[in-house]
Amino acid sequence: MSIQIRNISKNFGKFAALKDVSFDVGSGELVALLGPSGSGKTTLLRVTAGLEFAEKGKILYGIKDVTERSAYQRKAGFVFQHYALFQHLNIFENVAFGLRVRKRSERPSEPQIRARVEQLLDTVQLREFAKRVPAQLSGGQRQRIAFARALAIEPEVLLLDEPFGALDAKVRKELRHWLRNFHDTTHLTSVFVTHDQEEAFEVADRVVIIDKGVVQQIGTPNEVRENPANRFVEEFLDLGRDSVPV
Amino acid sequence: MAGATTTFRTKVVAPRRATAESPWIKGTLISILLLFFGFFLILPLYVVFHEAFSKGAGVFFKTFQDRATAHAIWLTLLTAAIAVPLNTVFGVAAAWALTRFQFRGRSLLISLIDLPLWVSPVIGGLIYVLVFGRQGWFGPWLFEHDIKIIFALPGIVLATTFVTFPFVARGLIPLMQAQGHKEEEAAMTLGANGWQIFWRVTVPKIKWGLLYGIILCNARAMGEFGAVSVVSGHIRNKTNTMPLHIEILYNEYQFAAAFAVASVLCVLALVTLIIKTYAEWQAERQLRAAAESVE
Amino acid sequence: MKRHLFSLLFAGSALAAPSNILNVSYDVTREFYQDSNAVFVQAYRAKHGLAPTIDLSNGGSSKQAGAVIAGLEADVVTMNQETDIDAIARAGLISPEWEKRLPDNSAPYTSPIVFLVRKGNPKAIKDWSDLVKPGVAVIVPNPKTSGNGRYSYLAAWAYARAQPAGSDATATEFIKALFKNVPLLETGGRAATNAFVQKEMGDVLLTFESEVLQITKVFSPDQFDVVYPPTSILAEAPVSVVDQVVDQRGTRDLATAYLEFLWSDEGQKLAVKHYFRPRSEKLLAENAAIFPAIQLAKVDEVFGGWAAAQKTHFADGGIFDQIYQGK
């Protein structure tokens, strides 16, 4: 399932967060939205998810125009920076949530839900934590559960908002590798937002560099490094291999 | 300064937390608290029960056999049973709208929710007389159709609802603002519709704030005097709630009886307090159980 | 059908049938009407075979009149002065000829304003002039909300006016001095009584004779003394049906019978039992021990009628407002 973002413009009051942004995400691609704080990358992701609506432009999933649809109609899995797990539910129920809220006609039976959840927990290697609550898990574990939860609904696209931003360096690296491997196996069309260029270059097939609501450059990590499109991209990437300070 | 060396004279002192107050202040504050508590809470409670039984237990129980008294208790419970759910629904809806949506005048509305707390309760009753009374806006139409609002149950419910409506909303708004809506957004991305988000995600989060607001609302609804007094009409056996009936008994020199009914109100208040405490205790238990369970 | 269902839901009583009436009364008549209602119901049942139910509401007289005007569905009003019933008449709910419909200006009983003092009368209060002495605290209900309070005010005024060299100016001064001695104003007669008796405020309570005699019935005479000033004011307690309500509800006959009962022998005896001065000359003479003779001024004579008194003294900006502003 490809994603096509066409001429998206979004304002918050007088502030123009996104100005005529367009690009495509090919089916099965893993794309990073890279940029400094305030660049609009998170806003763009949320518009893509249906958590915000743009004033102008279109979003297409494949050939479906989903611009008018709200998030709960879009079937886009979303992973939040601070996990947003349901604190009052245990891990099993967190992951099962998306299945339980389906319309009666589409809802799987209890054994089916159980099977699916257990399978997902295995994928993230947290099966034994099923009865615990989020408060009892470490940051990294919570994020893996957040993944599992998003994947439970069999999404057509996966959107991740600075998924490792709240984790310490070591865990971040681990999960980065894990994400890349996961993507290589499933080929689920994914877009993730980050301000960490090392992360973007390591994980993504292609990067979209954004600043001040405008796309600066799109390309594979190599392309961008070898042929920076403008001054901003140069400076942004030339600030060493460390993360750009927010 | 970097590089300078300093010698510290070490003196061994009993370690004290940097933020601890002196024992004097602590003692004084606690004493004031206890004094206040004793004077304004314990003493009146004691007096109520003491006076209620001053003529003996027989008179105490006989009070409740009186038709007018029994009706007053019934009317109070009925009024609360209508006003509290109404305000719960309203409070939750208002809190939801005010914390989830951005719109012009939002801050003003949040302040306006508190309006019934600023105005004298008498005003709360008067507004309904002015709107629904014979001389009021809807008066002529109501009388033509023989519909009684004020000086009857609907008026009492309206006045009670008015004076108690901030409680649920006020309990929830800061709570929901502080909690944010990330979990609700997550639920949305997982395919839950509005209703499902509300019941499965929001309500469990606000449960205790909601309960607390309901408890306060109920307490005020049962004890309201001023607003109800204006719209009641004071008809014995028809439109007297407990607080009004207590005034009647007092005015009829039946002091023991007045205090007896007052003691019922006190008991109702204590019961609500116990329910609230039990509920909180249960919640804590649940949380601890979940935290301790290992698989 | 739907309309009746609606009425059922919103009406106070289960059936708005003509066997139930509401008596909206003033503050201190609670005991009297509870008693008299019971007797009336029995008498009515004996005569008509149907036992009606009587609802009763008590409160400060003007507050009650206001409620009736605002829609409190009273079949009869039993007040302690004409002005309150006149106000309801002006609002279109009672015929302007109401006073003539029943004997004695529609007032079945009267009660003058007298004094209640602490046992032994430590402050030696004998007459109205003693009320303005320094150091005397007077308890009286608020003339703005209570007929009881108004009568007290007018009695004091009448007294001052009747003094040698008395004039409106000296009367105003007298009233001013009187209210300076009033520590607080309660809304109704009962509240004032409670302030004096229960809370032990004040040295003297001004209220109806009926109330004073009630107090010495409930509380032993060892605690209080009754003082009859040489002069006081005649306080008639008029009653009336509320025409608009009885016609709409079809209760005119019952309501009229209810009021007429107050003039019957039974009704007058009940009045005496509750220390109201009956209209029946015979009963009054028989009970001269309870009701000592006292010179009574009439509102019509001294003030030119209630309407005039209301306008001059108690209306907004009237004399009471002027002298009481200081507090």
Short mmCIF file of C-alpha atoms in Angstrom, two decimals, chain B residues 1-246:
data_model
loop_
_atom_site.label_atom_id
_atom_site.label_comp_id
_atom_site.label_asym_id
_atom_site.label_seq_id
_atom_site.Cartn_x
_atom_site.Cartn_y
_atom_site.Cartn_z
CA MET B 1 36.36 29.26 40.82
CA ALA B 2 37.85 26.46 38.88
CA GLY B 3 41.11 25.24 40.29
CA ALA B 4 40.83 26.82 43.72
CA THR B 5 41.07 24.49 46.65
CA THR B 6 39.02 24.93 49.71
CA THR B 7 39.17 23.22 53.03
CA PHE B 8 35.88 22.51 54.68
CA ARG B 9 35.59 22.38 58.38
CA THR B 10 33.56 19.32 59.04
CA LYS B 11 31.09 19.41 61.85
CA VAL B 12 29.00 16.38 62.55
CA VAL B 13 25.37 17.39 62.80
CA ALA B 14 22.27 15.21 62.88
CA PRO B 15 21.16 15.15 59.27
CA ARG B 16 18.02 17.16 58.56
CA ARG B 17 16.18 17.26 55.29
CA ALA B 18 16.73 20.53 53.53
CA THR B 19 13.03 21.04 53.12
CA ALA B 20 11.86 20.07 56.60
CA GLU B 21 10.21 22.68 58.79
CA SER B 22 11.16 23.19 62.35
CA PRO B 23 9.21 20.98 64.75
CA TRP B 24 7.58 24.10 66.15
CA ILE B 25 5.94 25.04 62.91
CA LYS B 26 4.87 21.51 62.27
CA GLY B 27 3.31 21.23 65.71
CA THR B 28 1.55 24.57 65.45
CA LEU B 29 0.07 23.88 62.05
CA ILE B 30 -1.21 20.51 63.09
CA SER B 31 -2.70 21.93 66.26
CA ILE B 32 -4.50 24.62 64.32
CA LEU B 33 -5.81 22.02 61.95
CA LEU B 34 -7.10 19.84 64.76
CA LEU B 35 -8.68 22.80 66.54
CA PHE B 36 -10.42 23.89 63.39
CA PHE B 37 -11.54 20.38 62.65
CA GLY B 38 -12.81 19.84 66.15
CA PHE B 39 -14.62 23.13 66.41
CA PHE B 40 -16.28 23.30 63.04
CA LEU B 41 -16.84 19.65 62.36
CA ILE B 42 -16.85 17.46 65.42
CA LEU B 43 -18.57 19.83 67.80
CA PRO B 44 -21.58 20.62 65.61
CA LEU B 45 -22.00 16.93 64.78
CA TYR B 46 -21.97 16.11 68.43
CA VAL B 47 -24.49 18.82 69.24
CA VAL B 48 -26.85 17.64 66.50
CA PHE B 49 -26.97 14.12 67.82
CA HIS B 50 -27.07 15.22 71.42
CA GLU B 51 -30.03 17.51 70.82
CA ALA B 52 -31.73 14.92 68.66
CA PHE B 53 -31.78 12.45 71.53
CA SER B 54 -32.36 15.06 74.22
CA LYS B 55 -35.94 13.93 74.67
CA GLY B 56 -35.05 10.28 74.55
CA ALA B 57 -34.83 7.67 71.87
CA GLY B 58 -38.60 7.24 71.81
CA VAL B 59 -39.24 10.78 70.67
CA PHE B 60 -36.38 10.45 68.21
CA PHE B 61 -37.94 7.57 66.38
CA LYS B 62 -41.45 8.93 66.67
CA THR B 63 -40.32 11.90 64.63
CA PHE B 64 -39.99 9.75 61.57
CA GLN B 65 -43.43 8.33 61.89
CA ASP B 66 -44.81 11.77 61.24
CA ARG B 67 -46.13 11.88 57.69
CA ALA B 68 -44.69 15.26 56.88
CA THR B 69 -41.22 14.21 58.00
CA ALA B 70 -41.30 10.97 56.09
CA HIS B 71 -42.41 12.83 52.98
CA ALA B 72 -39.65 15.40 53.37
CA ILE B 73 -37.03 12.66 53.49
CA TRP B 74 -38.56 11.00 50.45
CA LEU B 75 -38.65 14.28 48.52
CA THR B 76 -35.02 15.02 49.31
CA LEU B 77 -33.93 11.60 48.11
CA LEU B 78 -36.04 11.90 44.98
CA THR B 79 -34.65 15.34 44.16
CA ALA B 80 -31.09 14.14 44.59
CA ALA B 81 -31.84 11.04 42.53
CA ILE B 82 -32.83 13.28 39.61
CA ALA B 83 -30.43 16.18 39.99
CA VAL B 84 -27.25 14.18 40.53
CA PRO B 85 -27.44 11.98 37.41
CA LEU B 86 -28.44 15.02 35.34
CA ASN B 87 -25.41 16.90 36.55
CA THR B 88 -23.17 13.89 36.07
CA VAL B 89 -24.10 13.66 32.42
CA PHE B 90 -23.84 17.39 31.98
CA GLY B 91 -20.55 17.59 33.88
CA VAL B 92 -18.91 14.84 31.86
CA ALA B 93 -20.14 16.29 28.57
CA ALA B 94 -18.98 19.76 29.53
CA ALA B 95 -15.58 18.54 30.71
CA TRP B 96 -15.16 16.55 27.52
CA ALA B 97 -16.07 19.45 25.26
CA LEU B 98 -13.97 21.93 27.16
CA THR B 99 -10.83 19.84 27.37
CA ARG B 100 -10.90 18.15 23.98
CA PHE B 101 -11.96 20.90 21.65
CA GLN B 102 -10.46 24.24 20.93
CA PHE B 103 -12.95 26.99 20.25
CA ARG B 104 -13.44 30.67 20.87
CA GLY B 105 -14.79 31.49 24.29
CA ARG B 106 -13.56 28.26 25.79
CA SER B 107 -11.91 29.91 28.78
CA LEU B 108 -14.97 32.01 29.38
CA LEU B 109 -17.16 28.92 29.44
CA ILE B 110 -14.88 27.20 31.90
CA SER B 111 -15.24 30.19 34.21
CA LEU B 112 -18.99 30.35 33.68
CA ILE B 113 -19.39 26.78 34.82
CA ASP B 114 -18.57 28.09 38.28
CA LEU B 115 -21.37 30.67 38.13
CA PRO B 116 -23.74 28.86 40.52
CA LEU B 117 -21.01 28.95 43.11
CA TRP B 118 -20.62 32.71 42.91
CA VAL B 119 -24.26 33.69 43.19
CA SER B 120 -26.28 33.42 46.34
CA PRO B 121 -28.42 30.28 46.27
CA VAL B 122 -31.47 32.48 46.70
CA ILE B 123 -30.75 33.87 43.25
CA GLY B 124 -30.58 30.30 42.02
CA GLY B 125 -34.17 29.83 43.08
CA LEU B 126 -35.36 33.26 42.05
CA ILE B 127 -34.34 32.85 38.44
CA TYR B 128 -36.74 29.97 38.06
CA VAL B 129 -39.55 31.92 39.67
CA LEU B 130 -38.89 34.73 37.23
CA VAL B 131 -38.89 32.41 34.26
CA PHE B 132 -41.61 29.93 35.13
CA GLY B 133 -43.73 31.83 37.61
CA ARG B 134 -47.17 33.09 36.79
CA GLN B 135 -45.72 36.49 35.95
CA GLY B 136 -42.66 35.03 34.30
CA TRP B 137 -41.68 34.49 30.70
CA PHE B 138 -43.36 31.16 30.30
CA GLY B 139 -45.89 31.68 33.05
CA PRO B 140 -49.04 32.28 31.05
CA TRP B 141 -48.37 29.37 28.70
CA LEU B 142 -47.63 27.01 31.59
CA PHE B 143 -50.75 27.97 33.49
CA GLU B 144 -52.88 27.61 30.45
CA HIS B 145 -51.67 24.08 30.03
CA ASP B 146 -51.87 23.35 33.74
CA ILE B 147 -48.20 22.53 33.95
CA LYS B 148 -46.62 23.24 37.30
CA ILE B 149 -42.91 23.90 37.37
CA ILE B 150 -42.20 26.11 40.37
CA PHE B 151 -43.86 25.40 43.67
CA ALA B 152 -43.81 21.77 42.63
CA LEU B 153 -41.26 19.01 42.15
CA PRO B 154 -39.85 20.17 38.77
CA GLY B 155 -39.00 23.57 40.24
CA ILE B 156 -37.26 22.02 43.19
CA VAL B 157 -35.28 19.75 40.90
CA LEU B 158 -34.35 22.65 38.64
CA ALA B 159 -33.17 24.84 41.50
CA THR B 160 -31.20 21.96 43.01
CA THR B 161 -29.66 21.09 39.65
CA PHE B 162 -28.60 24.67 39.13
CA VAL B 163 -26.78 25.05 42.42
CA THR B 164 -25.02 21.70 42.12
CA PHE B 165 -24.00 21.66 38.50
CA PRO B 166 -20.43 22.85 38.80
CA PHE B 167 -19.27 20.03 41.02
CA VAL B 168 -18.88 17.20 38.56
CA ALA B 169 -17.46 19.40 35.83
CA ARG B 170 -15.00 21.06 38.18
CA GLY B 171 -13.75 17.75 39.43
CA LEU B 172 -13.13 16.56 35.90
CA ILE B 173 -11.80 19.52 33.96
CA PRO B 174 -8.41 19.88 35.63
CA LEU B 175 -8.07 16.12 35.76
CA MET B 176 -8.76 15.68 32.07
CA GLN B 177 -6.56 18.57 31.17
CA ALA B 178 -3.69 17.12 33.15
CA GLN B 179 -4.17 13.65 31.74
CA GLY B 180 -4.03 14.82 28.17
CA HIS B 181 -5.58 12.89 25.35
CA LYS B 182 -2.78 10.75 23.96
CA GLU B 183 -4.51 7.57 25.04
CA GLU B 184 -7.69 8.72 23.34
CA GLU B 185 -5.74 9.42 20.17
CA ALA B 186 -4.16 6.03 20.32
CA ALA B 187 -7.59 4.47 20.67
CA MET B 188 -8.71 6.46 17.67
CA THR B 189 -5.90 5.16 15.52
CA LEU B 190 -6.83 1.66 16.59
CA GLY B 191 -10.27 2.10 15.15
CA ALA B 192 -12.39 3.01 18.16
CA ASN B 193 -15.29 5.38 17.55
CA GLY B 194 -16.25 8.22 19.90
CA TRP B 195 -18.45 6.16 22.18
CA GLN B 196 -15.90 3.40 22.50
CA ILE B 197 -13.13 5.85 23.26
CA PHE B 198 -15.27 7.42 25.92
CA TRP B 199 -16.23 4.19 27.71
CA ARG B 200 -13.07 2.18 27.28
CA VAL B 201 -10.40 4.82 27.64
CA THR B 202 -11.69 8.04 29.19
CA VAL B 203 -14.05 6.77 31.85
CA PRO B 204 -11.52 4.40 33.46
CA LYS B 205 -9.08 7.28 33.65
CA ILE B 206 -11.46 9.75 35.23
CA LYS B 207 -13.30 7.26 37.42
CA TRP B 208 -12.18 8.61 40.75
CA GLY B 209 -12.41 12.28 39.84
CA LEU B 210 -15.89 11.56 38.59
CA LEU B 211 -16.89 9.75 41.75
CA TYR B 212 -15.59 12.56 43.88
CA GLY B 213 -17.56 15.12 41.89
CA ILE B 214 -20.70 13.02 42.19
CA ILE B 215 -20.28 12.72 45.93
CA LEU B 216 -19.97 16.48 46.33
CA CYS B 217 -22.89 17.05 44.03
CA ASN B 218 -25.03 14.65 46.02
CA ALA B 219 -24.12 16.18 49.35
CA ARG B 220 -25.03 19.64 48.15
CA ALA B 221 -28.21 18.45 46.49
CA MET B 222 -29.50 16.88 49.68
CA GLY B 223 -28.56 19.81 51.87
CA GLU B 224 -29.56 22.75 49.68
CA PHE B 225 -31.75 25.25 51.47
CA GLY B 226 -31.75 28.76 49.98
CA ALA B 227 -32.57 28.05 46.37
CA VAL B 228 -35.14 25.39 47.20
CA SER B 229 -36.76 27.63 49.79
CA VAL B 230 -37.55 30.21 47.13
CA VAL B 231 -39.15 27.80 44.68
CA SER B 232 -40.72 25.41 47.10
CA GLY B 233 -43.94 27.03 48.25
CA HIS B 234 -43.42 25.30 51.59
CA ILE B 235 -46.46 23.09 51.26
CA ARG B 236 -46.44 20.52 53.98
CA ASN B 237 -46.33 16.95 52.65
CA LYS B 238 -45.88 18.19 49.13
CA THR B 239 -42.94 20.48 48.56
CA ASN B 240 -40.82 20.45 51.68
CA THR B 241 -37.40 18.89 51.45
CA MET B 242 -35.48 17.86 54.55
CA PRO B 243 -33.67 21.16 55.04
CA LEU B 244 -36.95 23.06 54.69
CA HIS B 245 -38.71 20.66 56.99
CA ILE B 246 -36.06 21.14 59.62
#
